[in-house]
CSV table of N, CA and C and ligand atoms in Angstrom, one decimal:
chain,number,residue,atom,x,y,z
A,1,MET,N,67.6,-11.3,-81.7
A,1,MET,CA,68.2,-12.5,-80.8
A,1,MET,C,69.7,-12.4,-80.4
A,2,HIS,N,70.0,-12.4,-79.3
A,2,HIS,CA,71.6,-12.4,-79.2
A,2,HIS,C,72.1,-13.8,-79.3
A,3,ILE,N,73.2,-14.1,-80.0
A,3,ILE,CA,73.9,-15.2,-80.2
A,3,ILE,C,75.4,-15.2,-79.5
A,4,PRO,N,75.8,-16.0,-78.8
A,4,PRO,CA,77.1,-15.8,-78.4
A,4,PRO,C,78.3,-16.2,-79.5
A,5,LYS,N,79.1,-15.3,-79.6
A,5,LYS,CA,80.1,-15.3,-80.5
A,5,LYS,C,81.1,-16.5,-80.2
A,6,GLU,N,81.2,-17.0,-79.1
A,6,GLU,CA,82.2,-18.1,-78.9
A,6,GLU,C,81.3,-19.2,-78.3
A,7,GLN,N,81.4,-20.4,-79.0
A,7,GLN,CA,80.4,-21.6,-78.3
A,7,GLN,C,81.5,-22.8,-78.4
A,8,SER,N,81.0,-23.7,-77.3
A,8,SER,CA,81.4,-24.9,-77.5
A,8,SER,C,80.7,-26.1,-78.3
A,9,LEU,N,81.3,-26.4,-79.5
A,9,LEU,CA,80.5,-27.2,-80.4
A,9,LEU,C,81.0,-28.4,-80.7
A,10,TYR,N,80.5,-29.4,-81.4
A,10,TYR,CA,80.9,-30.6,-81.8
A,10,TYR,C,81.7,-30.4,-83.2
A,11,CYS,N,83.0,-30.9,-83.0
A,11,CYS,CA,83.9,-30.7,-84.1
A,11,CYS,C,84.0,-32.2,-84.5
A,12,PRO,N,83.7,-32.3,-86.0
A,12,PRO,CA,83.8,-33.9,-86.4
A,12,PRO,C,85.1,-34.2,-86.9
A,13,LYS,N,86.1,-33.4,-87.0
A,13,LYS,CA,87.5,-33.8,-87.1
A,13,LYS,C,88.1,-34.0,-85.9
A,14,CYS,N,87.8,-33.2,-84.8
A,14,CYS,CA,88.7,-33.6,-83.6
A,14,CYS,C,87.6,-34.5,-82.8
A,15,ASN,N,86.7,-34.8,-83.3
A,15,ASN,CA,85.7,-35.7,-82.6
A,15,ASN,C,85.2,-35.5,-81.3
A,16,THR,N,85.6,-34.4,-80.8
A,16,THR,CA,85.1,-33.9,-79.3
A,16,THR,C,84.6,-32.6,-79.5
A,17,HIS,N,84.0,-32.0,-78.2
A,17,HIS,CA,83.4,-30.5,-78.3
A,17,HIS,C,84.6,-29.9,-78.1
A,18,THR,N,84.7,-28.7,-79.0
A,18,THR,CA,85.9,-27.9,-79.1
A,18,THR,C,85.2,-26.5,-79.0
A,19,GLU,N,86.1,-25.4,-78.9
A,19,GLU,CA,85.5,-23.9,-78.8
A,19,GLU,C,85.7,-23.5,-80.2
A,20,HIS,N,84.6,-23.0,-80.6
A,20,HIS,CA,84.2,-22.4,-82.0
A,20,HIS,C,84.2,-21.0,-81.7
A,21,LYS,N,84.4,-20.5,-83.0
A,21,LYS,CA,84.2,-19.1,-83.3
A,21,LYS,C,83.0,-18.8,-84.2
A,22,LEU,N,82.2,-18.0,-84.1
A,22,LEU,CA,81.0,-18.1,-85.1
A,22,LEU,C,81.3,-16.7,-86.0
A,23,LYS,N,81.1,-16.8,-87.2
A,23,LYS,CA,81.2,-15.6,-88.2
A,23,LYS,C,79.6,-15.8,-88.9
A,24,GLN,N,79.4,-14.4,-89.1
A,24,GLN,CA,78.0,-14.5,-90.2
A,24,GLN,C,78.3,-15.1,-91.6
A,25,PHE,N,77.5,-15.6,-92.1
A,25,PHE,CA,77.6,-16.3,-93.3
A,25,PHE,C,77.1,-15.3,-94.4
A,26,LYS,N,77.7,-14.9,-95.5
A,26,LYS,CA,77.3,-14.3,-96.5
A,26,LYS,C,77.6,-15.2,-97.8
A,27,SER,N,76.3,-15.2,-98.8
A,27,SER,CA,76.6,-16.0,-100.0
A,27,SER,C,77.2,-15.2,-100.9
A,28,GLY,N,78.2,-16.0,-101.7
A,28,GLY,CA,79.1,-15.5,-102.7
A,28,GLY,C,78.3,-14.9,-103.9
A,29,GLN,N,78.8,-14.5,-104.8
A,29,GLN,CA,78.2,-13.9,-106.0
A,29,GLN,C,78.0,-15.2,-106.9
A,30,ALA,N,76.7,-15.3,-107.4
A,30,ALA,CA,76.6,-16.5,-108.4
A,30,ALA,C,77.3,-16.3,-109.5
A,31,ARG,N,77.8,-17.7,-110.2
A,31,ARG,CA,78.8,-17.8,-111.2
A,31,ARG,C,77.9,-17.4,-112.4
A,32,ALA,N,78.7,-16.7,-113.5
A,32,ALA,CA,77.8,-16.5,-114.7
A,32,ALA,C,77.6,-17.3,-115.5
A,33,LEU,N,78.5,-18.8,-115.5
A,33,LEU,CA,78.4,-19.5,-116.4
A,33,LEU,C,77.9,-20.9,-115.8
A,34,SER,N,77.2,-20.9,-114.6
A,34,SER,CA,76.9,-22.2,-113.8
A,34,SER,C,75.6,-22.7,-114.7
A,35,ILE,N,75.2,-23.9,-114.5
A,35,ILE,CA,74.0,-24.5,-115.2
A,35,ILE,C,72.7,-23.7,-114.7
A,36,GLY,N,72.6,-23.3,-113.6
A,36,GLY,CA,71.3,-22.6,-113.2
A,36,GLY,C,71.3,-21.2,-113.7
A,37,THR,N,72.3,-20.7,-113.5
A,37,THR,CA,72.3,-19.3,-114.2
A,37,THR,C,71.8,-19.0,-115.7
A,38,ARG,N,72.6,-20.2,-116.3
A,38,ARG,CA,72.0,-20.3,-117.9
A,38,ARG,C,70.9,-20.8,-118.1
A,39,SER,N,70.4,-21.7,-117.3
A,39,SER,CA,69.0,-22.2,-117.6
A,39,SER,C,68.0,-21.0,-117.1
A,40,ASN,N,68.3,-20.2,-116.0
A,40,ASN,CA,67.2,-19.3,-115.9
A,40,ASN,C,67.3,-18.1,-116.9
A,41,ILE,N,68.2,-17.9,-117.4
A,41,ILE,CA,68.5,-16.8,-118.6
A,41,ILE,C,67.8,-17.4,-119.9
A,42,ARG,N,67.9,-18.7,-120.1
A,42,ARG,CA,67.1,-19.1,-121.4
A,42,ARG,C,65.7,-19.2,-121.1
A,43,LYS,N,65.3,-19.5,-119.9
A,43,LYS,CA,63.8,-19.4,-119.5
A,43,LYS,C,63.3,-17.8,-119.7
A,44,HIS,N,64.0,-16.9,-119.2
A,44,HIS,CA,63.7,-15.4,-119.2
A,44,HIS,C,63.7,-15.1,-120.9
A,45,LYS,N,64.5,-15.6,-121.8
A,45,LYS,CA,64.7,-15.0,-123.1
A,45,LYS,C,63.8,-15.3,-124.0
A,46,LYS,N,63.5,-16.9,-123.9
A,46,LYS,CA,62.5,-17.4,-125.0
A,46,LYS,C,61.2,-17.0,-124.9
A,47,GLY,N,60.5,-17.4,-126.0
A,47,GLY,CA,59.1,-17.2,-125.9
A,47,GLY,C,58.4,-15.7,-126.1
A,48,TYR,N,57.3,-15.6,-125.6
A,48,TYR,CA,56.9,-14.0,-125.7
A,48,TYR,C,56.8,-13.2,-124.4
A,49,GLY,N,57.7,-13.3,-123.8
A,49,GLY,CA,57.5,-12.8,-122.4
A,49,GLY,C,56.7,-13.6,-121.5
A,50,GLY,N,55.8,-13.2,-120.6
A,50,GLY,CA,55.1,-13.9,-119.6
A,50,GLY,C,55.7,-14.1,-118.5
A,51,LYS,N,55.3,-15.1,-117.6
A,51,LYS,CA,55.7,-15.3,-116.3
A,51,LYS,C,56.7,-16.5,-116.8
A,52,ALA,N,57.9,-16.3,-116.4
A,52,ALA,CA,58.8,-17.5,-116.4
A,52,ALA,C,58.9,-18.6,-115.4
A,53,LYS,N,58.5,-17.9,-114.1
A,53,LYS,CA,58.4,-18.6,-113.0
A,53,LYS,C,57.1,-18.3,-112.2
A,54,PHE,N,56.4,-19.3,-111.4
A,54,PHE,CA,55.5,-19.1,-110.7
A,54,PHE,C,55.8,-18.1,-109.4
A,55,THR,N,55.2,-16.8,-109.4
A,55,THR,CA,55.7,-16.2,-108.1
A,55,THR,C,54.7,-16.1,-107.1
A,56,ALA,N,55.2,-16.6,-105.9
A,56,ALA,CA,54.6,-16.9,-104.7
A,56,ALA,C,53.8,-15.5,-104.2
A,57,THR,N,52.4,-15.8,-103.9
A,57,THR,CA,51.9,-14.1,-103.3
A,57,THR,C,52.3,-13.7,-102.1
A,58,VAL,N,52.5,-14.9,-101.3
A,58,VAL,CA,53.2,-14.3,-99.9
A,58,VAL,C,54.6,-14.7,-99.7
A,59,LYS,N,55.6,-13.6,-99.5
A,59,LYS,CA,56.9,-14.0,-99.5
A,59,LYS,C,57.2,-14.0,-97.9
A,60,LYS,N,58.2,-14.9,-97.7
A,60,LYS,CA,58.8,-15.0,-96.4
A,60,LYS,C,59.4,-13.7,-96.0
A,61,GLN,N,59.0,-13.2,-94.6
A,61,GLN,CA,59.5,-11.8,-94.4
A,61,GLN,C,61.0,-12.2,-93.6
A,62,ASN,N,61.2,-13.1,-93.3
A,62,ASN,CA,62.7,-13.5,-92.5
A,62,ASN,C,63.2,-14.5,-93.0
A,63,LYS,N,64.6,-14.6,-92.7
A,63,LYS,CA,65.4,-15.7,-93.0
A,63,LYS,C,66.0,-16.4,-91.9
A,64,LYS,N,66.3,-17.6,-92.2
A,64,LYS,CA,67.1,-18.3,-91.1
A,64,LYS,C,68.3,-17.9,-90.9
A,65,PRO,N,68.9,-17.4,-89.7
A,65,PRO,CA,70.3,-16.9,-89.5
A,65,PRO,C,71.3,-18.0,-89.6
A,66,THR,N,72.2,-17.8,-90.6
A,66,THR,CA,73.2,-18.7,-90.7
A,66,THR,C,74.6,-18.3,-90.3
A,67,PHE,N,75.4,-19.2,-89.8
A,67,PHE,CA,76.6,-18.8,-89.4
A,67,PHE,C,77.5,-19.7,-89.8
A,68,ILE,N,78.9,-19.5,-89.7
A,68,ILE,CA,80.1,-20.2,-90.0
A,68,ILE,C,80.8,-20.5,-88.7
A,69,ALA,N,80.9,-21.6,-88.1
A,69,ALA,CA,81.8,-21.8,-86.9
A,69,ALA,C,83.0,-22.4,-87.4
A,70,GLU,N,84.1,-21.8,-86.8
A,70,GLU,CA,85.3,-22.2,-87.2
A,70,GLU,C,86.1,-22.6,-85.6
A,71,CYS,N,86.6,-24.2,-85.8
A,71,CYS,CA,87.3,-24.6,-84.7
A,71,CYS,C,88.5,-23.9,-84.1
A,72,ALA,N,88.6,-23.9,-83.0
A,72,ALA,CA,89.8,-23.2,-82.5
A,72,ALA,C,91.3,-24.0,-82.7
A,73,VAL,N,90.9,-25.3,-82.6
A,73,VAL,CA,92.0,-26.4,-82.6
A,73,VAL,C,92.2,-26.7,-84.1
A,74,CYS,N,91.6,-27.1,-84.8
A,74,CYS,CA,91.8,-27.6,-86.2
A,74,CYS,C,91.5,-26.5,-87.3
A,75,ASN,N,90.8,-25.5,-87.0
A,75,ASN,CA,90.3,-24.7,-88.2
A,75,ASN,C,89.4,-25.1,-89.0
A,76,ARG,N,88.8,-26.1,-88.6
A,76,ARG,CA,87.7,-26.6,-89.7
A,76,ARG,C,86.5,-25.8,-89.5
A,77,LYS,N,85.8,-25.5,-90.9
A,77,LYS,CA,84.4,-24.8,-90.7
A,77,LYS,C,83.2,-25.6,-90.9
A,78,VAL,N,82.3,-25.0,-90.2
A,78,VAL,CA,81.3,-25.8,-90.1
A,78,VAL,C,79.9,-24.8,-90.2
A,79,TYR,N,78.8,-25.1,-90.8
A,79,TYR,CA,77.8,-24.4,-91.1
A,79,TYR,C,76.9,-24.5,-90.0
A,80,ARG,N,76.3,-23.5,-89.3
A,80,ARG,CA,75.3,-23.5,-88.2
A,80,ARG,C,74.4,-22.8,-88.6
A,81,VAL,N,73.1,-23.4,-88.8
A,81,VAL,CA,71.8,-22.9,-89.1
A,81,VAL,C,70.9,-23.1,-88.1
A,82,ILE,N,70.3,-21.7,-87.5
A,82,ILE,CA,69.4,-21.8,-86.3
A,82,ILE,C,68.2,-21.9,-87.0
A,83,PRO,N,67.2,-23.1,-86.9
A,83,PRO,CA,66.3,-23.4,-87.5
A,83,PRO,C,64.9,-22.9,-87.0
A,84,LYS,N,65.2,-21.6,-87.2
A,84,LYS,CA,64.0,-20.7,-86.9
A,84,LYS,C,64.2,-19.5,-87.3
A,85,ARG,N,63.3,-18.5,-88.2
A,85,ARG,CA,63.1,-17.6,-88.9
A,85,ARG,C,63.1,-16.4,-87.7
A,86,MET,N,64.0,-15.4,-88.1
A,86,MET,CA,64.0,-14.3,-87.1
A,86,MET,C,64.4,-13.1,-87.8
A,87,LYS,N,63.8,-11.9,-87.5
A,87,LYS,CA,64.2,-10.3,-87.9
A,87,LYS,C,65.6,-10.3,-87.7
A,88,LYS,N,66.2,-10.5,-86.7
A,88,LYS,CA,67.5,-9.9,-86.3
A,88,LYS,C,68.2,-11.1,-85.3
A,89,ALA,N,69.5,-11.4,-85.9
A,89,ALA,CA,70.1,-12.2,-85.1
A,89,ALA,C,71.5,-11.8,-84.9
A,90,GLU,N,72.1,-11.2,-83.6
A,90,GLU,CA,73.1,-10.7,-83.6
A,90,GLU,C,74.2,-11.3,-82.7
A,91,LEU,N,75.5,-11.3,-83.2
A,91,LEU,CA,76.7,-11.9,-82.3
A,91,LEU,C,77.1,-11.2,-81.6
A,92,THR,N,77.0,-11.7,-80.3
A,92,THR,CA,77.5,-10.9,-79.1
A,92,THR,C,78.5,-11.4,-78.5
A,93,ALA,N,79.4,-10.9,-77.7
A,93,ALA,CA,80.3,-11.7,-76.7
A,93,ALA,C,79.9,-12.5,-75.9
A,94,ALA,N,80.5,-13.6,-75.8
A,94,ALA,CA,80.0,-14.8,-74.8
A,94,ALA,C,79.6,-14.3,-73.4
A,95,ALA,N,78.3,-14.7,-72.9
A,95,ALA,CA,78.0,-14.1,-71.7
A,95,ALA,C,77.8,-15.3,-70.8
B,1,ZN,ZN1,88.5,-29.2,-84.8
């Protein structure tokens, strides 16, 4: 699916619709000392092995595309998630 790179979206800071530039969202690296990472390590290290977590038999094939929209006026960034799973979501020049 093609998604326009520049969109007119609502900006909560400007309180109006302004031009936004969209960028692909990339998750950052997990912190080594966060609570979630530590508890996950603990789960896998204790006991006699076995399954630490229930593993789903069917995995989701695709992800919901997530973008970061930046306001052209005040530079505030807002997450934009398209509530639909799709194989490919490409940012294209505004049509
Ligand atoms: Zn703004």
